[in-house]
Tab-separated table of C-alpha atoms and ligand atoms in Angstrom:
chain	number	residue	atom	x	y	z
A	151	UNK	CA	10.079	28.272	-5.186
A	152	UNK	CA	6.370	28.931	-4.256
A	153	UNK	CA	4.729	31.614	-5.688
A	154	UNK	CA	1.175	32.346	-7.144
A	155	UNK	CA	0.976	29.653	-9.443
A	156	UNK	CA	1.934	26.704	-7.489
A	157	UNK	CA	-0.706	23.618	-7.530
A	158	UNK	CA	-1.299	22.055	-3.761
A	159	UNK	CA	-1.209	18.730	-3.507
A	160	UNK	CA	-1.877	16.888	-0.033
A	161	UNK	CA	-2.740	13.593	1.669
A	162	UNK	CA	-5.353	13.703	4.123
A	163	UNK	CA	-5.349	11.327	7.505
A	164	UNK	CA	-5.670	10.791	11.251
A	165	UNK	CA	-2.869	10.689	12.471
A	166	UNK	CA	-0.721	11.839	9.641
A	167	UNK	CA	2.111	13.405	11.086
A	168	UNK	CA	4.326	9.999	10.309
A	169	UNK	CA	3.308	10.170	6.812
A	170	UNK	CA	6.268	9.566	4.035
A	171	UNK	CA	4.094	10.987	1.217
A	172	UNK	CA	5.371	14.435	1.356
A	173	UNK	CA	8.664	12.669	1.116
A	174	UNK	CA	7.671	10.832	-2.102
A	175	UNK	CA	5.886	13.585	-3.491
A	176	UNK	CA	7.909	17.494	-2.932
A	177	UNK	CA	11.113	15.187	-3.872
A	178	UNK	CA	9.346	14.127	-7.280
A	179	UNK	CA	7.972	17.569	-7.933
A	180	UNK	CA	11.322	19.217	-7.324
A	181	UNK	CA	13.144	16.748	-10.166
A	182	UNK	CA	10.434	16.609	-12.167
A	183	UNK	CA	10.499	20.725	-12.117
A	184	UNK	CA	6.546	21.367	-11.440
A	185	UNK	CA	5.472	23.997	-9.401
A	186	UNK	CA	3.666	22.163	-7.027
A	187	UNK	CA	3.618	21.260	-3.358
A	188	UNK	CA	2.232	18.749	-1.311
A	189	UNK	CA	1.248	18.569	2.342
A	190	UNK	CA	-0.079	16.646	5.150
A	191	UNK	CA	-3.747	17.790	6.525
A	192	UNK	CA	-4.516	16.052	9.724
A	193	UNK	CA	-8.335	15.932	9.338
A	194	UNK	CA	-10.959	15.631	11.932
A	195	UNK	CA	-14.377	16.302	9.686
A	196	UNK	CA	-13.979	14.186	6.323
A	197	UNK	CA	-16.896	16.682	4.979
A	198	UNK	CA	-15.741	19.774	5.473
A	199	UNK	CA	-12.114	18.261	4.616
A	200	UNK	CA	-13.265	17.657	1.095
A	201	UNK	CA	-15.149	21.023	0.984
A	202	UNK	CA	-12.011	22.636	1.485
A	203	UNK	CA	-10.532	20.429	-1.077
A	204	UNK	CA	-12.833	21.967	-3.858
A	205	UNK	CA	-13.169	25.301	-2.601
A	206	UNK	CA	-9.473	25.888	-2.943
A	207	UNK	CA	-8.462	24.160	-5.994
A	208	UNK	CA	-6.213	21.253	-4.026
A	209	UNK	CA	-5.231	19.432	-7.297
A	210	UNK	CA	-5.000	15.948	-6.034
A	211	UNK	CA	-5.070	14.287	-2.401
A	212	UNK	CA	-3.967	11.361	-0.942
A	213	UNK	CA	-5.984	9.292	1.166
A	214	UNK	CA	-4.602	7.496	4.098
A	215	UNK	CA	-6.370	5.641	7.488
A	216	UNK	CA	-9.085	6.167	8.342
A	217	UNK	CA	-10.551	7.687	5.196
A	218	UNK	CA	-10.061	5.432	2.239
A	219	UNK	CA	-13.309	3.523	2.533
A	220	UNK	CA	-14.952	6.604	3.989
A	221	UNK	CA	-14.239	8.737	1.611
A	222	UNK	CA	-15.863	6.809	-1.169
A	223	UNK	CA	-19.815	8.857	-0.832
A	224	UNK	CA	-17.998	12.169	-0.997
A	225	UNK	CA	-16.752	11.432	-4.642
A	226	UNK	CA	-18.458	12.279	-8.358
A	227	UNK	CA	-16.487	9.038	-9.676
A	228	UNK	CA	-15.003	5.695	-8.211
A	229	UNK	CA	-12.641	4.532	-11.159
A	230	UNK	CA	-12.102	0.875	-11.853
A	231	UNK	CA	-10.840	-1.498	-9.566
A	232	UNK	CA	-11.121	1.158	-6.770
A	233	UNK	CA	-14.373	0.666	-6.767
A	234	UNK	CA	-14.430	-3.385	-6.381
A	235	UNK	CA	-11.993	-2.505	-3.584
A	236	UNK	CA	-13.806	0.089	-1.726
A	237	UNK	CA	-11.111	2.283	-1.211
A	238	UNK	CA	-9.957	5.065	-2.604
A	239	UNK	CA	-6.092	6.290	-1.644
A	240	UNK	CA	-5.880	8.907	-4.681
A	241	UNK	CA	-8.125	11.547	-5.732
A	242	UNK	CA	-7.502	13.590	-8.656
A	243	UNK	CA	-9.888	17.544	-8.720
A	244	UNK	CA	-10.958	17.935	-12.219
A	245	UNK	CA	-12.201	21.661	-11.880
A	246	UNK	CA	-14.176	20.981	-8.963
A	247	UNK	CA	-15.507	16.997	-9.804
A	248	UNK	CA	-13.744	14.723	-7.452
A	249	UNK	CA	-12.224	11.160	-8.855
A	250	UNK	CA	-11.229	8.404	-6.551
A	251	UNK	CA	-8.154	5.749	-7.938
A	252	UNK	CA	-6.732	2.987	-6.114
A	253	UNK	CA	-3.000	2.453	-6.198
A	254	UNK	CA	-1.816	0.357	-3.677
A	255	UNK	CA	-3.117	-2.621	-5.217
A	256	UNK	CA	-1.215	-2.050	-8.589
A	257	UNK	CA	1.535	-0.864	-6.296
A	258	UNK	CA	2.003	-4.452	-5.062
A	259	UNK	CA	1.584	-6.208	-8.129
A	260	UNK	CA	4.102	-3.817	-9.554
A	261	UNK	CA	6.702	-4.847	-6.171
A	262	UNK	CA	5.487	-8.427	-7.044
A	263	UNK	CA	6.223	-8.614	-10.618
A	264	UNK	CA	9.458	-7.502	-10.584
A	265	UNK	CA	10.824	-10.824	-9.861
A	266	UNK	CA	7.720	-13.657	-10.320
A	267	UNK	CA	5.586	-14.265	-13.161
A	268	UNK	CA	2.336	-14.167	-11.017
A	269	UNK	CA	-0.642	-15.825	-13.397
A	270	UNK	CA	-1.293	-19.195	-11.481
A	271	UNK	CA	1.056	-19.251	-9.098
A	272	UNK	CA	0.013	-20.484	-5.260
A	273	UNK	CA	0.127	-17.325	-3.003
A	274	UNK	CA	-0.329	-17.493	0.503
A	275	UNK	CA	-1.852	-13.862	1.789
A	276	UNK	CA	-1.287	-13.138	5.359
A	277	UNK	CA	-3.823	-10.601	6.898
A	278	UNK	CA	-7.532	-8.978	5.959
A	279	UNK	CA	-7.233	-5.600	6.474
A	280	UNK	CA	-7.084	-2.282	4.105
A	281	UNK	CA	-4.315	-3.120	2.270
A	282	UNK	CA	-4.433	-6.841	1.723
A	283	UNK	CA	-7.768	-6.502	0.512
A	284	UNK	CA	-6.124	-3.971	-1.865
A	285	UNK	CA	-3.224	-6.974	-2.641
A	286	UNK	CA	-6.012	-9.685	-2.538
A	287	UNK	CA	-8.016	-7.849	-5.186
A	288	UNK	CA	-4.579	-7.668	-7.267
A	289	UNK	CA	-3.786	-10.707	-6.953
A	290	UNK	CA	-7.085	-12.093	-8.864
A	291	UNK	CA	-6.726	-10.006	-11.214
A	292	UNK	CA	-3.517	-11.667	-11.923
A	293	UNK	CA	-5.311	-15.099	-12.206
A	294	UNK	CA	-3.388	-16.116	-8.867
A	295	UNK	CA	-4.406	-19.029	-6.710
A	296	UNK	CA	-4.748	-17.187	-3.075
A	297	UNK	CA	-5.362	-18.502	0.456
A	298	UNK	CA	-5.837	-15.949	2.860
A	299	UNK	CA	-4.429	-16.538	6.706
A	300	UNK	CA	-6.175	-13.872	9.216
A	301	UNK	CA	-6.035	-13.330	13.121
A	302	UNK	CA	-10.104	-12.702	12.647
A	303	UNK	CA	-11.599	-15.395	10.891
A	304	UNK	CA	-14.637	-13.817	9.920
A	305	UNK	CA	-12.931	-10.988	8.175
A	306	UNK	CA	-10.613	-13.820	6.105
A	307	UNK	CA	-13.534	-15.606	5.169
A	308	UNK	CA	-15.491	-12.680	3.952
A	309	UNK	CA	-12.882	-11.329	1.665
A	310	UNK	CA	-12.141	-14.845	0.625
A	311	UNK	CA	-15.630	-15.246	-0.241
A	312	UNK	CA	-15.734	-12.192	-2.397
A	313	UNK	CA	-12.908	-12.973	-5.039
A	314	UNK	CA	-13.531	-17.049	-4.982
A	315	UNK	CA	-10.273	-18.107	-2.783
A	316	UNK	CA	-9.479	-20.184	0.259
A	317	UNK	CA	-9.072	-18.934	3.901
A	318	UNK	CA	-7.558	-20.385	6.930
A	319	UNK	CA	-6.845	-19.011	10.454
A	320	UNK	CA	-3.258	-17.568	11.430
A	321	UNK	CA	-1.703	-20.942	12.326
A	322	UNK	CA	-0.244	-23.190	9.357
A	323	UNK	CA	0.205	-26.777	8.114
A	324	UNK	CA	3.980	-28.353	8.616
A	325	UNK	CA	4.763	-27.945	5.224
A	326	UNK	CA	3.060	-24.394	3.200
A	327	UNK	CA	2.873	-25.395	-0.578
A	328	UNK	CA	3.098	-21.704	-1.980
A	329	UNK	CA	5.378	-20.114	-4.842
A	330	UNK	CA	4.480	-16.796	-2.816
A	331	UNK	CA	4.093	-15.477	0.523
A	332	UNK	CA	2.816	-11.891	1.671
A	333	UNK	CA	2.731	-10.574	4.667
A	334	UNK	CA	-0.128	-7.779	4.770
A	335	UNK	CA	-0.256	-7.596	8.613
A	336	UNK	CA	1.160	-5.218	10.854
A	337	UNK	CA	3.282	-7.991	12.418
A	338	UNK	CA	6.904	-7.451	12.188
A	339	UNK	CA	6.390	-3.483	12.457
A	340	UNK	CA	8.438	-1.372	15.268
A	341	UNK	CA	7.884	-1.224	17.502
A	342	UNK	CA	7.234	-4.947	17.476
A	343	UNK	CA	10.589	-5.594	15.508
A	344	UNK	CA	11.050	-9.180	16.815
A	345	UNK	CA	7.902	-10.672	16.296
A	346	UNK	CA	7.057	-12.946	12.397
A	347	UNK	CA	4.311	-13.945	11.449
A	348	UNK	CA	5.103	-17.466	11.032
A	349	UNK	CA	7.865	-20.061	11.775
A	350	UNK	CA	11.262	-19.764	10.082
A	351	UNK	CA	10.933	-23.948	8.868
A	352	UNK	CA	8.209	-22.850	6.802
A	353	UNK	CA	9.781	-20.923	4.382
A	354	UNK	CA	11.924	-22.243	1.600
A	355	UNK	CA	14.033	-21.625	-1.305
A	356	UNK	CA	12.318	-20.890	-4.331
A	357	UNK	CA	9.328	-19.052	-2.871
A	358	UNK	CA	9.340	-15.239	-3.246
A	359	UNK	CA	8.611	-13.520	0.282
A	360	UNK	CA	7.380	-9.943	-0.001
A	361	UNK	CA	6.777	-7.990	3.591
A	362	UNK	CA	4.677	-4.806	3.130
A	363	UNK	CA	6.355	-3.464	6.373
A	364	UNK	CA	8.250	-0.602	5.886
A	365	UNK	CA	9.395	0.140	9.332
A	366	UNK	CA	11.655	-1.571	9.822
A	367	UNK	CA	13.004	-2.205	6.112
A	368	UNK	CA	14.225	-5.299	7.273
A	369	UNK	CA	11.826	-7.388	9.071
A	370	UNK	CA	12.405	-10.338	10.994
A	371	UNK	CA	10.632	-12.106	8.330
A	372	UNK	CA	12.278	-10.799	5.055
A	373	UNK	CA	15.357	-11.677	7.464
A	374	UNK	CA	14.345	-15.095	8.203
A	375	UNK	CA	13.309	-15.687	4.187
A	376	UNK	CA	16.981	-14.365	2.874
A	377	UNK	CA	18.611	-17.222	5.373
A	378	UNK	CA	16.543	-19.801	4.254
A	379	UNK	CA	17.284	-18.655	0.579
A	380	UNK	CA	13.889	-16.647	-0.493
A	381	UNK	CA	13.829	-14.649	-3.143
A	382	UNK	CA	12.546	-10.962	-0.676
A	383	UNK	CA	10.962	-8.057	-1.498
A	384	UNK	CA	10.545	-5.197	1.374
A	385	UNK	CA	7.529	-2.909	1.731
A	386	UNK	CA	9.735	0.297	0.560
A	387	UNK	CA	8.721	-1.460	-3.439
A	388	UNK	CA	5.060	-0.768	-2.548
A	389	UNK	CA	5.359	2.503	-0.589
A	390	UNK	CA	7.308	3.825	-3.556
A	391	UNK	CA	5.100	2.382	-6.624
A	392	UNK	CA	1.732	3.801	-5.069
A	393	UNK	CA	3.249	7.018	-4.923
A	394	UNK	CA	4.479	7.119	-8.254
A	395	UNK	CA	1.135	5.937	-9.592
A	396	UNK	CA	-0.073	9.097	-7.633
A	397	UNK	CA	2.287	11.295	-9.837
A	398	UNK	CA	1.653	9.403	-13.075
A	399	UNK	CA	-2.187	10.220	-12.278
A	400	UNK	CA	-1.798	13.967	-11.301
A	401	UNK	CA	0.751	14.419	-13.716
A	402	UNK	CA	0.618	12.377	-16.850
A	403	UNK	CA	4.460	11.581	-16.259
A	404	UNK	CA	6.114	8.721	-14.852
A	405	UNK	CA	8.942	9.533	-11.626
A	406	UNK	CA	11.814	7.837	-11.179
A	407	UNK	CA	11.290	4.843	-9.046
A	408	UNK	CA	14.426	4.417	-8.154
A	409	UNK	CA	15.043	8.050	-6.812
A	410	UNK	CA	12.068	7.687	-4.442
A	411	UNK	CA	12.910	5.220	-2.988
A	412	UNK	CA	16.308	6.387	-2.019
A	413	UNK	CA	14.328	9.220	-0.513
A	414	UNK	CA	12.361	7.327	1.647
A	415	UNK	CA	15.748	5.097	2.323
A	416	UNK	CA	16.874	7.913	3.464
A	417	UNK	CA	13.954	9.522	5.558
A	418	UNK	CA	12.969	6.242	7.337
A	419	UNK	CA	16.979	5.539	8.218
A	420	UNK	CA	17.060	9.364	9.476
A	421	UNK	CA	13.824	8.445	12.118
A	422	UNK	CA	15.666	5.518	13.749
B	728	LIG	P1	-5.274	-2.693	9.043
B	728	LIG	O1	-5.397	-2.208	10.433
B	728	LIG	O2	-6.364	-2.457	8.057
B	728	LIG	O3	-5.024	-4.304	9.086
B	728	LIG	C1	-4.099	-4.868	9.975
B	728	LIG	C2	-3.939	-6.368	9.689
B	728	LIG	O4	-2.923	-6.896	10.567
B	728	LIG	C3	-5.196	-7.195	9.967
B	728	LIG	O5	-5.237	-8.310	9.101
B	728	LIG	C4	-4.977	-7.610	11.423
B	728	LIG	O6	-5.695	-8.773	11.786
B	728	LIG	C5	-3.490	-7.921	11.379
B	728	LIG	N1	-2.866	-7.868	12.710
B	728	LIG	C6	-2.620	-6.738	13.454
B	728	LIG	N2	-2.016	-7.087	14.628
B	728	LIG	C7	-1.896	-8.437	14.614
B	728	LIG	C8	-1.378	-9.397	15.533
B	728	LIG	N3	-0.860	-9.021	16.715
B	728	LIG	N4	-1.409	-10.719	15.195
B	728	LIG	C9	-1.930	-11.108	13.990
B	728	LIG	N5	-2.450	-10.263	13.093
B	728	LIG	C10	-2.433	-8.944	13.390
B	728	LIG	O7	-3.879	-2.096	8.503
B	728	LIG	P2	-3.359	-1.957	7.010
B	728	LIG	O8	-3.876	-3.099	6.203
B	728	LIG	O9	-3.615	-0.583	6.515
B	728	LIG	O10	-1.767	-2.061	7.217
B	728	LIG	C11	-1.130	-3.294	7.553
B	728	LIG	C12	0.405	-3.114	7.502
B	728	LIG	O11	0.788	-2.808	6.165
B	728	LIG	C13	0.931	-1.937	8.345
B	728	LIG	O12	2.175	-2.342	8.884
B	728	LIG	C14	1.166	-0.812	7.342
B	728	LIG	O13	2.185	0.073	7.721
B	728	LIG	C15	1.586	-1.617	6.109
B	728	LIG	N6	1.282	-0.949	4.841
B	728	LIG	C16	2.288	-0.855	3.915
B	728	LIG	C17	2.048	-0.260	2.695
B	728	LIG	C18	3.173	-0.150	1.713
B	728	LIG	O14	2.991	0.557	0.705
B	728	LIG	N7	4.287	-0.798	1.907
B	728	LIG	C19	0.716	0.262	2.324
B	728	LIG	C20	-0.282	0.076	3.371
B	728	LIG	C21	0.010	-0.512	4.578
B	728	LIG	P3	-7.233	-8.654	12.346
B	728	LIG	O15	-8.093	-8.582	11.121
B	728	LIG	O16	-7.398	-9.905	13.122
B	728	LIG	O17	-7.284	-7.399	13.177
């Protein structure tokens, strides 16, 4: 029930219609019993976005494309690895000072962990954009060995360059010596549901194949990697981990994983 004491909570975006996080979040507020809602502000002017932001008392935002690197000069505080990262996709208002968090990139290693032990394994990291620079960031962290495969080469070999690993372009050797593979690339997503980013031959049993696609759940990849006998993880694992790290930050308590991600099951089977 809203009423005068209810805390707003939003993500902020362009477009942001499609967005799931009011899915993740008024779900989680409702079982976890806080008076609190969340929206979605389709924002044209970043700076008079955030002014709003501290002028009413919005308790935390999200950040979503094109803001998270944009966003970063408007803040009092970068925290940790968000800061390495350049991109900010939480933002916690402590009376007015504004703190950027990243946790997409925890998110992953969160979806990752779950079924490999990642320090030293051989990942292969498809795509250079926001969020495998997010995963690429995670990933050395973990003490993984990473080569990065990118459509542009120059944006591959830059991020390579910053955290030490290899780079190739987006074609591949006959045989791919990796315990992991991640696709970070839009590839896969509707409404290009048939296209993979790589041939089926490539993959094999034993390596763990996590797509960060959500829509579809079931890309022709992840498809392709359960025939061949991969171990799969889909891109609901992330989209549900970086919004519970969200809640844990706004609200010092931990949502149930599980229960998110059966409403976001739900809300991305409802669209099709
Ligand atoms: P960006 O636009 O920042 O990056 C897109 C990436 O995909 C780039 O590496 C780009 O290559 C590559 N790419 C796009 N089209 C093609 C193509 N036709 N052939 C080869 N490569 C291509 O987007 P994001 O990093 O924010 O998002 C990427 C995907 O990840 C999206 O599908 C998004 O929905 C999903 N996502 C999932 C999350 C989750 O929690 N599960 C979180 C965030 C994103 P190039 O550099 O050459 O342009």
């Amino acid at each position: 029930m809203i009423n005068g004491a209810t805390q707003l909570y939003g993500v902020i975006g362009n477009p942001v219609r499609h967005s799931l996080s009011p899915i993740i979040h008024n779900g989680a507020f409702r079982r976890m019993g806080l008076n609190a809602a969340y929206l979605a502000f389709e924002v044209k002017n970043l700076a008079e976005a955030i002014q709003g932001v501290r002028g009413l008392g919005i308790r935390g935002v999200s950040v979503t494309i094109p803001f998270k690197t944009q966003i970063l000069p408007f803040l009092d505080q970068v925290e940790g690895v968000a800061g390495k990262i350049k991109a900010v996709n939480t933002i916690t208002n402590e009376e007015g000072r504004l703190i950027g968090h990243n946790t997409d990139w925890c998110a992953a290693m969160e979806a990752l962990e779950e079924k490999v032990d990642l320090p030293g394994k051989r990942v292969i990291l498809l795509g250079a954009g926001g969020a495998a620079r997010a995963i690429a960031f995670g990933l050395k962290e973990r003490g993984c060995q990473v080569i990065i495969h990118n459509r542009s080469p120059q944006k591959a070999a830059d991020l390579a360059r910053e955290l030490g690993f290899l780079h190739r372009p987006m074609s591949f050797p006959v045989k791919l010596d990796a315990d992991v593979l991640i696709n970070a690339t839009s590839l896969g997503m509707a409404p290009h549901n048939g296209e993979s980013p790589l041939p089926q031959e490539l993959l094999r049993a034993g390596m763990t194949v996590m797509d960060i696609v959500y829509q579809p759940l079931q890309t022709k990849l992840l498809r392709e990697a359960g025939e061949r006998g991969c171990q799969t993880i889909d891109g609901l694992s992330m989209l549900a981990r970086q919004g519970a790290a969200q809640l844990q930050i706004w609200t010092g308590r931990s949502p149930e994983i599980g229960q998110i991600k059966e409403d976001l099951r739900r809300a991305l089977t409802a669209d099709r």
